[in-house]
């Protein structure tokens, strides 16, 4: 009952409340990004797999340029991440637009983070069970190392959540997330501006 009824209702209710309460932050972030990207869109949209692997469009505030090399290939994330974008990521403000994903029923506040569609065929049968639940804005892996731990460890933590999901665990994750954001902890691995891609082994 909690997973199928109570949790989705609470997600949408609090997403709406947060959208109303954080509108000044939305305006501020949108304005500075609009200036930095010279009037271009301040939103980043990308397809991600959700519950049962169903693809949806995730929203974030844009934190990287679209700079390319001479062959027209996008430069590495670390080279495209702007100074302002780094600050926004450190404060986790880039995730705010995902409140709309929660309102649409595509995400939850708590759950495994939605990753890239290209990772789907790389998962082991056990790892694929991370898609048995709704993806989240934050999760058990995010409060236990986030981007400073290996992919294998992240998936172990995701699966722990899938197998032990409850309102008590959700509340614990929520409180730990607030502490992480305030401390700006575990944003990236040492020496990395963004997380390394998953290759099926790391």
JSON list of C-alpha atoms in Angstrom, two decimals:
[
{"chain": "A", "resi": 1, "resn": "UNK", "atom": "CA", "xyz": [0.00, 0.00, 0.00]},
{"chain": "A", "resi": 2, "resn": "UNK", "atom": "CA", "xyz": [2.81, 2.41, 0.86]},
{"chain": "A", "resi": 3, "resn": "UNK", "atom": "CA", "xyz": [4.72, 1.86, -2.41]},
{"chain": "A", "resi": 4, "resn": "UNK", "atom": "CA", "xyz": [1.73, 1.87, -4.78]},
{"chain": "A", "resi": 5, "resn": "UNK", "atom": "CA", "xyz": [-0.59, 4.43, -3.18]},
{"chain": "A", "resi": 6, "resn": "UNK", "atom": "CA", "xyz": [0.78, 6.46, -0.27]},
{"chain": "A", "resi": 7, "resn": "UNK", "atom": "CA", "xyz": [4.26, 7.14, -1.66]},
{"chain": "A", "resi": 8, "resn": "UNK", "atom": "CA", "xyz": [3.07, 8.43, -5.11]},
{"chain": "A", "resi": 9, "resn": "UNK", "atom": "CA", "xyz": [0.47, 10.68, -3.46]},
{"chain": "A", "resi": 10, "resn": "UNK", "atom": "CA", "xyz": [3.01, 12.12, -1.04]},
{"chain": "A", "resi": 11, "resn": "UNK", "atom": "CA", "xyz": [5.50, 12.64, -3.89]},
{"chain": "A", "resi": 12, "resn": "UNK", "atom": "CA", "xyz": [3.10, 14.73, -5.95]},
{"chain": "A", "resi": 13, "resn": "UNK", "atom": "CA", "xyz": [1.80, 16.69, -2.96]},
{"chain": "A", "resi": 14, "resn": "UNK", "atom": "CA", "xyz": [5.25, 17.72, -1.73]},
{"chain": "A", "resi": 15, "resn": "UNK", "atom": "CA", "xyz": [6.52, 18.33, -5.28]},
{"chain": "A", "resi": 16, "resn": "UNK", "atom": "CA", "xyz": [3.74, 20.86, -5.77]},
{"chain": "A", "resi": 17, "resn": "UNK", "atom": "CA", "xyz": [4.47, 22.49, -2.40]},
{"chain": "A", "resi": 18, "resn": "UNK", "atom": "CA", "xyz": [8.19, 22.74, -3.18]},
{"chain": "A", "resi": 19, "resn": "UNK", "atom": "CA", "xyz": [7.51, 24.22, -6.62]},
{"chain": "A", "resi": 20, "resn": "UNK", "atom": "CA", "xyz": [5.48, 26.97, -4.95]},
{"chain": "A", "resi": 21, "resn": "UNK", "atom": "CA", "xyz": [8.04, 27.60, -2.21]},
{"chain": "A", "resi": 22, "resn": "UNK", "atom": "CA", "xyz": [11.14, 27.59, -4.42]},
{"chain": "A", "resi": 23, "resn": "UNK", "atom": "CA", "xyz": [9.94, 29.86, -7.24]},
{"chain": "A", "resi": 24, "resn": "UNK", "atom": "CA", "xyz": [12.36, 32.67, -6.21]},
{"chain": "A", "resi": 25, "resn": "UNK", "atom": "CA", "xyz": [15.27, 30.20, -6.54]},
{"chain": "A", "resi": 26, "resn": "UNK", "atom": "CA", "xyz": [13.96, 29.11, -9.94]},
{"chain": "A", "resi": 27, "resn": "UNK", "atom": "CA", "xyz": [13.88, 32.71, -11.11]},
{"chain": "A", "resi": 28, "resn": "UNK", "atom": "CA", "xyz": [17.37, 33.44, -9.79]},
{"chain": "A", "resi": 29, "resn": "UNK", "atom": "CA", "xyz": [18.99, 30.33, -11.26]},
{"chain": "A", "resi": 30, "resn": "UNK", "atom": "CA", "xyz": [17.15, 30.74, -14.56]},
{"chain": "A", "resi": 31, "resn": "UNK", "atom": "CA", "xyz": [18.27, 34.36, -14.89]},
{"chain": "A", "resi": 32, "resn": "UNK", "atom": "CA", "xyz": [21.97, 33.77, -14.23]},
{"chain": "A", "resi": 33, "resn": "UNK", "atom": "CA", "xyz": [21.99, 30.77, -16.59]},
{"chain": "A", "resi": 34, "resn": "UNK", "atom": "CA", "xyz": [20.12, 32.76, -19.23]},
{"chain": "A", "resi": 35, "resn": "UNK", "atom": "CA", "xyz": [22.85, 35.41, -19.03]},
{"chain": "A", "resi": 36, "resn": "UNK", "atom": "CA", "xyz": [25.66, 32.83, -19.08]},
{"chain": "A", "resi": 37, "resn": "UNK", "atom": "CA", "xyz": [24.23, 30.94, -22.05]},
{"chain": "A", "resi": 38, "resn": "UNK", "atom": "CA", "xyz": [23.37, 34.19, -23.85]},
{"chain": "A", "resi": 39, "resn": "UNK", "atom": "CA", "xyz": [19.64, 33.85, -24.05]},
{"chain": "A", "resi": 40, "resn": "UNK", "atom": "CA", "xyz": [19.55, 30.15, -24.90]},
{"chain": "A", "resi": 41, "resn": "UNK", "atom": "CA", "xyz": [17.45, 27.57, -23.06]},
{"chain": "A", "resi": 42, "resn": "UNK", "atom": "CA", "xyz": [18.45, 27.11, -19.43]},
{"chain": "A", "resi": 43, "resn": "UNK", "atom": "CA", "xyz": [16.98, 23.61, -19.26]},
{"chain": "A", "resi": 44, "resn": "UNK", "atom": "CA", "xyz": [18.76, 20.37, -20.10]},
{"chain": "A", "resi": 45, "resn": "UNK", "atom": "CA", "xyz": [16.52, 17.53, -21.28]},
{"chain": "A", "resi": 46, "resn": "UNK", "atom": "CA", "xyz": [17.63, 13.93, -21.72]},
{"chain": "A", "resi": 47, "resn": "UNK", "atom": "CA", "xyz": [15.97, 10.54, -22.09]},
{"chain": "A", "resi": 48, "resn": "UNK", "atom": "CA", "xyz": [16.34, 8.23, -19.10]},
{"chain": "A", "resi": 49, "resn": "UNK", "atom": "CA", "xyz": [14.88, 4.82, -18.18]},
{"chain": "A", "resi": 50, "resn": "UNK", "atom": "CA", "xyz": [12.35, 4.82, -15.37]},
{"chain": "A", "resi": 51, "resn": "UNK", "atom": "CA", "xyz": [10.30, 2.12, -13.68]},
{"chain": "A", "resi": 52, "resn": "UNK", "atom": "CA", "xyz": [10.36, -1.12, -15.68]},
{"chain": "A", "resi": 53, "resn": "UNK", "atom": "CA", "xyz": [12.87, 0.51, -18.01]},
{"chain": "A", "resi": 54, "resn": "UNK", "atom": "CA", "xyz": [10.25, 2.81, -19.54]},
{"chain": "A", "resi": 55, "resn": "UNK", "atom": "CA", "xyz": [11.96, 5.80, -21.17]},
{"chain": "A", "resi": 56, "resn": "UNK", "atom": "CA", "xyz": [10.99, 9.33, -20.12]},
{"chain": "A", "resi": 57, "resn": "UNK", "atom": "CA", "xyz": [12.47, 12.82, -20.49]},
{"chain": "A", "resi": 58, "resn": "UNK", "atom": "CA", "xyz": [14.29, 14.04, -17.41]},
{"chain": "A", "resi": 59, "resn": "UNK", "atom": "CA", "xyz": [14.74, 17.78, -16.75]},
{"chain": "A", "resi": 60, "resn": "UNK", "atom": "CA", "xyz": [17.67, 19.60, -15.20]},
{"chain": "A", "resi": 61, "resn": "UNK", "atom": "CA", "xyz": [19.12, 23.10, -15.17]},
{"chain": "A", "resi": 62, "resn": "UNK", "atom": "CA", "xyz": [21.85, 23.33, -17.79]},
{"chain": "A", "resi": 63, "resn": "UNK", "atom": "CA", "xyz": [25.35, 23.39, -16.29]},
{"chain": "A", "resi": 64, "resn": "UNK", "atom": "CA", "xyz": [27.53, 22.58, -19.32]},
{"chain": "A", "resi": 65, "resn": "UNK", "atom": "CA", "xyz": [28.24, 24.21, -22.64]},
{"chain": "A", "resi": 66, "resn": "UNK", "atom": "CA", "xyz": [27.85, 22.41, -25.98]},
{"chain": "A", "resi": 67, "resn": "UNK", "atom": "CA", "xyz": [31.50, 22.92, -26.94]},
{"chain": "A", "resi": 68, "resn": "UNK", "atom": "CA", "xyz": [32.81, 20.43, -29.53]},
{"chain": "A", "resi": 69, "resn": "UNK", "atom": "CA", "xyz": [36.19, 19.46, -30.90]},
{"chain": "A", "resi": 70, "resn": "UNK", "atom": "CA", "xyz": [37.32, 19.92, -34.52]},
{"chain": "A", "resi": 71, "resn": "UNK", "atom": "CA", "xyz": [35.53, 16.71, -35.51]},
{"chain": "A", "resi": 72, "resn": "UNK", "atom": "CA", "xyz": [32.24, 17.98, -34.11]},
{"chain": "A", "resi": 73, "resn": "UNK", "atom": "CA", "xyz": [32.29, 15.65, -31.10]},
{"chain": "A", "resi": 74, "resn": "UNK", "atom": "CA", "xyz": [31.26, 17.02, -27.72]},
{"chain": "A", "resi": 75, "resn": "UNK", "atom": "CA", "xyz": [34.21, 17.69, -25.43]},
{"chain": "A", "resi": 76, "resn": "UNK", "atom": "CA", "xyz": [34.44, 15.70, -22.16]},
{"chain": "A", "resi": 77, "resn": "UNK", "atom": "CA", "xyz": [31.99, 16.78, -19.43]},
{"chain": "A", "resi": 78, "resn": "UNK", "atom": "CA", "xyz": [34.80, 18.16, -17.27]},
{"chain": "A", "resi": 79, "resn": "UNK", "atom": "CA", "xyz": [35.77, 20.60, -20.04]},
{"chain": "A", "resi": 80, "resn": "UNK", "atom": "CA", "xyz": [32.20, 21.71, -20.71]},
{"chain": "A", "resi": 81, "resn": "UNK", "atom": "CA", "xyz": [31.16, 22.23, -17.08]},
{"chain": "A", "resi": 82, "resn": "UNK", "atom": "CA", "xyz": [31.08, 25.97, -16.41]},
{"chain": "A", "resi": 83, "resn": "UNK", "atom": "CA", "xyz": [32.23, 27.63, -13.18]},
{"chain": "A", "resi": 84, "resn": "UNK", "atom": "CA", "xyz": [28.64, 28.66, -12.46]},
{"chain": "A", "resi": 85, "resn": "UNK", "atom": "CA", "xyz": [27.44, 25.18, -13.38]},
{"chain": "A", "resi": 86, "resn": "UNK", "atom": "CA", "xyz": [29.85, 23.67, -10.88]},
{"chain": "A", "resi": 87, "resn": "UNK", "atom": "CA", "xyz": [28.40, 25.83, -8.11]},
{"chain": "A", "resi": 88, "resn": "UNK", "atom": "CA", "xyz": [24.84, 24.94, -9.10]},
{"chain": "A", "resi": 89, "resn": "UNK", "atom": "CA", "xyz": [25.72, 21.23, -9.06]},
{"chain": "A", "resi": 90, "resn": "UNK", "atom": "CA", "xyz": [27.46, 21.50, -5.70]},
{"chain": "A", "resi": 91, "resn": "UNK", "atom": "CA", "xyz": [24.27, 22.98, -4.25]},
{"chain": "A", "resi": 92, "resn": "UNK", "atom": "CA", "xyz": [22.18, 20.36, -6.13]},
{"chain": "A", "resi": 93, "resn": "UNK", "atom": "CA", "xyz": [20.09, 23.16, -7.65]},
{"chain": "A", "resi": 94, "resn": "UNK", "atom": "CA", "xyz": [20.42, 21.59, -11.09]},
{"chain": "A", "resi": 95, "resn": "UNK", "atom": "CA", "xyz": [18.00, 18.88, -9.94]},
{"chain": "A", "resi": 96, "resn": "UNK", "atom": "CA", "xyz": [15.12, 21.29, -9.17]},
{"chain": "A", "resi": 97, "resn": "UNK", "atom": "CA", "xyz": [13.37, 20.87, -12.55]},
{"chain": "A", "resi": 98, "resn": "UNK", "atom": "CA", "xyz": [12.90, 17.18, -11.75]},
{"chain": "A", "resi": 99, "resn": "UNK", "atom": "CA", "xyz": [10.05, 18.27, -9.48]},
{"chain": "A", "resi": 100, "resn": "UNK", "atom": "CA", "xyz": [8.05, 18.34, -12.73]},
{"chain": "A", "resi": 101, "resn": "UNK", "atom": "CA", "xyz": [9.05, 14.73, -13.38]},
{"chain": "A", "resi": 102, "resn": "UNK", "atom": "CA", "xyz": [7.70, 13.87, -9.94]},
{"chain": "A", "resi": 103, "resn": "UNK", "atom": "CA", "xyz": [4.44, 15.71, -10.61]},
{"chain": "A", "resi": 104, "resn": "UNK", "atom": "CA", "xyz": [4.08, 13.79, -13.87]},
{"chain": "A", "resi": 105, "resn": "UNK", "atom": "CA", "xyz": [4.49, 10.48, -12.04]},
{"chain": "A", "resi": 106, "resn": "UNK", "atom": "CA", "xyz": [7.76, 9.63, -13.79]},
{"chain": "A", "resi": 107, "resn": "UNK", "atom": "CA", "xyz": [9.94, 9.94, -10.69]},
{"chain": "A", "resi": 108, "resn": "UNK", "atom": "CA", "xyz": [9.77, 9.83, -6.91]},
{"chain": "A", "resi": 109, "resn": "UNK", "atom": "CA", "xyz": [11.62, 11.87, -4.32]},
{"chain": "A", "resi": 110, "resn": "UNK", "atom": "CA", "xyz": [13.36, 8.69, -3.13]},
{"chain": "A", "resi": 111, "resn": "UNK", "atom": "CA", "xyz": [14.62, 5.89, -5.38]},
{"chain": "A", "resi": 112, "resn": "UNK", "atom": "CA", "xyz": [17.56, 4.80, -7.56]},
{"chain": "A", "resi": 113, "resn": "UNK", "atom": "CA", "xyz": [18.80, 7.65, -9.72]},
{"chain": "A", "resi": 114, "resn": "UNK", "atom": "CA", "xyz": [17.69, 7.47, -13.38]},
{"chain": "A", "resi": 115, "resn": "UNK", "atom": "CA", "xyz": [20.78, 6.73, -15.47]},
{"chain": "A", "resi": 116, "resn": "UNK", "atom": "CA", "xyz": [21.59, 6.64, -19.17]},
{"chain": "A", "resi": 117, "resn": "UNK", "atom": "CA", "xyz": [19.56, 4.37, -21.52]},
{"chain": "A", "resi": 118, "resn": "UNK", "atom": "CA", "xyz": [22.82, 3.03, -22.97]},
{"chain": "A", "resi": 119, "resn": "UNK", "atom": "CA", "xyz": [23.57, 1.40, -19.61]},
{"chain": "A", "resi": 120, "resn": "UNK", "atom": "CA", "xyz": [20.51, -0.89, -19.80]},
{"chain": "A", "resi": 121, "resn": "UNK", "atom": "CA", "xyz": [22.21, -3.74, -21.73]},
{"chain": "A", "resi": 122, "resn": "UNK", "atom": "CA", "xyz": [25.26, -3.50, -19.45]},
{"chain": "A", "resi": 123, "resn": "UNK", "atom": "CA", "xyz": [23.42, -4.40, -16.25]},
{"chain": "A", "resi": 124, "resn": "UNK", "atom": "CA", "xyz": [23.61, -7.88, -14.79]},
{"chain": "A", "resi": 125, "resn": "UNK", "atom": "CA", "xyz": [20.21, -9.58, -14.26]},
{"chain": "A", "resi": 126, "resn": "UNK", "atom": "CA", "xyz": [20.37, -8.61, -10.58]},
{"chain": "A", "resi": 127, "resn": "UNK", "atom": "CA", "xyz": [21.34, -4.98, -11.30]},
{"chain": "A", "resi": 128, "resn": "UNK", "atom": "CA", "xyz": [18.37, -4.67, -13.66]},
{"chain": "A", "resi": 129, "resn": "UNK", "atom": "CA", "xyz": [16.08, -4.91, -10.63]},
{"chain": "A", "resi": 130, "resn": "UNK", "atom": "CA", "xyz": [16.95, -1.30, -9.81]},
{"chain": "A", "resi": 131, "resn": "UNK", "atom": "CA", "xyz": [14.18, -0.53, -12.31]},
{"chain": "A", "resi": 132, "resn": "UNK", "atom": "CA", "xyz": [11.56, -2.41, -10.31]},
{"chain": "A", "resi": 133, "resn": "UNK", "atom": "CA", "xyz": [10.76, 0.84, -8.50]},
{"chain": "A", "resi": 134, "resn": "UNK", "atom": "CA", "xyz": [10.34, 4.47, -9.50]},
{"chain": "A", "resi": 135, "resn": "UNK", "atom": "CA", "xyz": [13.63, 6.36, -10.00]},
{"chain": "A", "resi": 136, "resn": "UNK", "atom": "CA", "xyz": [14.31, 9.07, -7.45]},
{"chain": "A", "resi": 137, "resn": "UNK", "atom": "CA", "xyz": [15.61, 12.58, -6.98]},
{"chain": "A", "resi": 138, "resn": "UNK", "atom": "CA", "xyz": [17.83, 11.10, -4.29]},
{"chain": "A", "resi": 139, "resn": "UNK", "atom": "CA", "xyz": [18.44, 7.58, -3.04]},
{"chain": "A", "resi": 140, "resn": "UNK", "atom": "CA", "xyz": [20.26, 5.21, -0.73]},
{"chain": "A", "resi": 141, "resn": "UNK", "atom": "CA", "xyz": [23.37, 5.34, -2.94]},
{"chain": "A", "resi": 142, "resn": "UNK", "atom": "CA", "xyz": [23.36, 9.15, -2.93]},
{"chain": "A", "resi": 143, "resn": "UNK", "atom": "CA", "xyz": [23.50, 9.35, 0.86]},
{"chain": "A", "resi": 144, "resn": "UNK", "atom": "CA", "xyz": [26.16, 6.63, 1.07]},
{"chain": "A", "resi": 145, "resn": "UNK", "atom": "CA", "xyz": [28.84, 8.05, -1.15]},
{"chain": "A", "resi": 146, "resn": "UNK", "atom": "CA", "xyz": [27.01, 9.46, -4.18]},
{"chain": "A", "resi": 147, "resn": "UNK", "atom": "CA", "xyz": [29.68, 10.06, -6.86]},
{"chain": "A", "resi": 148, "resn": "UNK", "atom": "CA", "xyz": [32.66, 9.03, -4.74]},
{"chain": "A", "resi": 149, "resn": "UNK", "atom": "CA", "xyz": [31.89, 5.29, -4.79]},
{"chain": "A", "resi": 150, "resn": "UNK", "atom": "CA", "xyz": [32.17, 2.72, -7.58]},
{"chain": "A", "resi": 151, "resn": "UNK", "atom": "CA", "xyz": [29.28, 1.87, -9.88]},
{"chain": "A", "resi": 152, "resn": "UNK", "atom": "CA", "xyz": [29.17, -1.63, -8.44]},
{"chain": "A", "resi": 153, "resn": "UNK", "atom": "CA", "xyz": [28.73, -0.22, -4.94]},
{"chain": "A", "resi": 154, "resn": "UNK", "atom": "CA", "xyz": [26.03, 2.16, -6.18]},
{"chain": "A", "resi": 155, "resn": "UNK", "atom": "CA", "xyz": [24.08, -0.71, -7.66]},
{"chain": "A", "resi": 156, "resn": "UNK", "atom": "CA", "xyz": [24.44, -2.74, -4.46]},
{"chain": "A", "resi": 157, "resn": "UNK", "atom": "CA", "xyz": [22.95, 0.19, -2.53]},
{"chain": "A", "resi": 158, "resn": "UNK", "atom": "CA", "xyz": [20.19, 0.68, -5.13]},
{"chain": "A", "resi": 159, "resn": "UNK", "atom": "CA", "xyz": [19.22, -2.98, -4.82]},
{"chain": "A", "resi": 160, "resn": "UNK", "atom": "CA", "xyz": [19.24, -2.75, -1.03]},
{"chain": "A", "resi": 161, "resn": "UNK", "atom": "CA", "xyz": [16.68, 0.04, -1.36]},
{"chain": "A", "resi": 162, "resn": "UNK", "atom": "CA", "xyz": [14.55, -1.95, -3.81]},
{"chain": "A", "resi": 163, "resn": "UNK", "atom": "CA", "xyz": [14.43, -4.91, -1.42]},
{"chain": "A", "resi": 164, "resn": "UNK", "atom": "CA", "xyz": [13.88, -2.86, 1.76]},
{"chain": "A", "resi": 165, "resn": "UNK", "atom": "CA", "xyz": [11.73, 0.06, 0.59]},
{"chain": "A", "resi": 166, "resn": "UNK", "atom": "CA", "xyz": [9.61, 1.51, 3.41]},
{"chain": "A", "resi": 167, "resn": "UNK", "atom": "CA", "xyz": [8.49, 4.86, 4.76]},
{"chain": "A", "resi": 168, "resn": "UNK", "atom": "CA", "xyz": [11.10, 4.59, 7.52]},
{"chain": "A", "resi": 169, "resn": "UNK", "atom": "CA", "xyz": [13.94, 4.13, 5.02]},
{"chain": "A", "resi": 170, "resn": "UNK", "atom": "CA", "xyz": [12.57, 6.92, 2.82]},
{"chain": "A", "resi": 171, "resn": "UNK", "atom": "CA", "xyz": [12.47, 9.31, 5.76]},
{"chain": "A", "resi": 172, "resn": "UNK", "atom": "CA", "xyz": [16.03, 8.36, 6.72]},
{"chain": "A", "resi": 173, "resn": "UNK", "atom": "CA", "xyz": [17.26, 8.98, 3.17]},
{"chain": "A", "resi": 174, "resn": "UNK", "atom": "CA", "xyz": [15.46, 12.32, 3.03]},
{"chain": "A", "resi": 175, "resn": "UNK", "atom": "CA", "xyz": [17.06, 13.54, 6.26]},
{"chain": "A", "resi": 176, "resn": "UNK", "atom": "CA", "xyz": [20.52, 12.32, 5.21]},
{"chain": "A", "resi": 177, "resn": "UNK", "atom": "CA", "xyz": [20.09, 14.03, 1.83]},
{"chain": "A", "resi": 178, "resn": "UNK", "atom": "CA", "xyz": [19.42, 17.38, 3.50]},
{"chain": "A", "resi": 179, "resn": "UNK", "atom": "CA", "xyz": [22.59, 16.93, 5.56]},
{"chain": "A", "resi": 180, "resn": "UNK", "atom": "CA", "xyz": [24.63, 16.05, 2.43]},
{"chain": "A", "resi": 181, "resn": "UNK", "atom": "CA", "xyz": [23.35, 19.09, 0.54]},
{"chain": "A", "resi": 182, "resn": "UNK", "atom": "CA", "xyz": [24.10, 21.43, 3.46]},
{"chain": "A", "resi": 183, "resn": "UNK", "atom": "CA", "xyz": [27.62, 19.99, 3.78]},
{"chain": "A", "resi": 184, "resn": "UNK", "atom": "CA", "xyz": [28.01, 19.81, -0.04]},
{"chain": "A", "resi": 185, "resn": "UNK", "atom": "CA", "xyz": [29.45, 16.33, 0.43]},
{"chain": "A", "resi": 186, "resn": "UNK", "atom": "CA", "xyz": [30.25, 13.58, -2.11]},
{"chain": "A", "resi": 187, "resn": "UNK", "atom": "CA", "xyz": [29.44, 15.68, -5.18]},
{"chain": "A", "resi": 188, "resn": "UNK", "atom": "CA", "xyz": [32.24, 14.17, -7.28]},
{"chain": "A", "resi": 189, "resn": "UNK", "atom": "CA", "xyz": [35.07, 11.72, -6.97]},
{"chain": "A", "resi": 190, "resn": "UNK", "atom": "CA", "xyz": [38.47, 13.22, -6.24]},
{"chain": "A", "resi": 191, "resn": "UNK", "atom": "CA", "xyz": [40.00, 14.68, -9.41]},
{"chain": "A", "resi": 192, "resn": "UNK", "atom": "CA", "xyz": [36.77, 14.35, -11.41]},
{"chain": "A", "resi": 193, "resn": "UNK", "atom": "CA", "xyz": [34.45, 17.19, -12.38]},
{"chain": "A", "resi": 194, "resn": "UNK", "atom": "CA", "xyz": [31.67, 14.75, -13.27]},
{"chain": "A", "resi": 195, "resn": "UNK", "atom": "CA", "xyz": [31.03, 11.07, -12.61]},
{"chain": "A", "resi": 196, "resn": "UNK", "atom": "CA", "xyz": [32.82, 8.57, -14.86]},
{"chain": "A", "resi": 197, "resn": "UNK", "atom": "CA", "xyz": [30.53, 6.63, -17.25]},
{"chain": "A", "resi": 198, "resn": "UNK", "atom": "CA", "xyz": [29.50, 3.07, -16.47]},
{"chain": "A", "resi": 199, "resn": "UNK", "atom": "CA", "xyz": [31.14, 0.50, -18.77]},
{"chain": "A", "resi": 200, "resn": "UNK", "atom": "CA", "xyz": [29.66, -2.65, -17.29]},
{"chain": "A", "resi": 201, "resn": "UNK", "atom": "CA", "xyz": [32.61, -3.43, -15.03]},
{"chain": "A", "resi": 202, "resn": "UNK", "atom": "CA", "xyz": [33.62, -0.35, -12.98]}
]
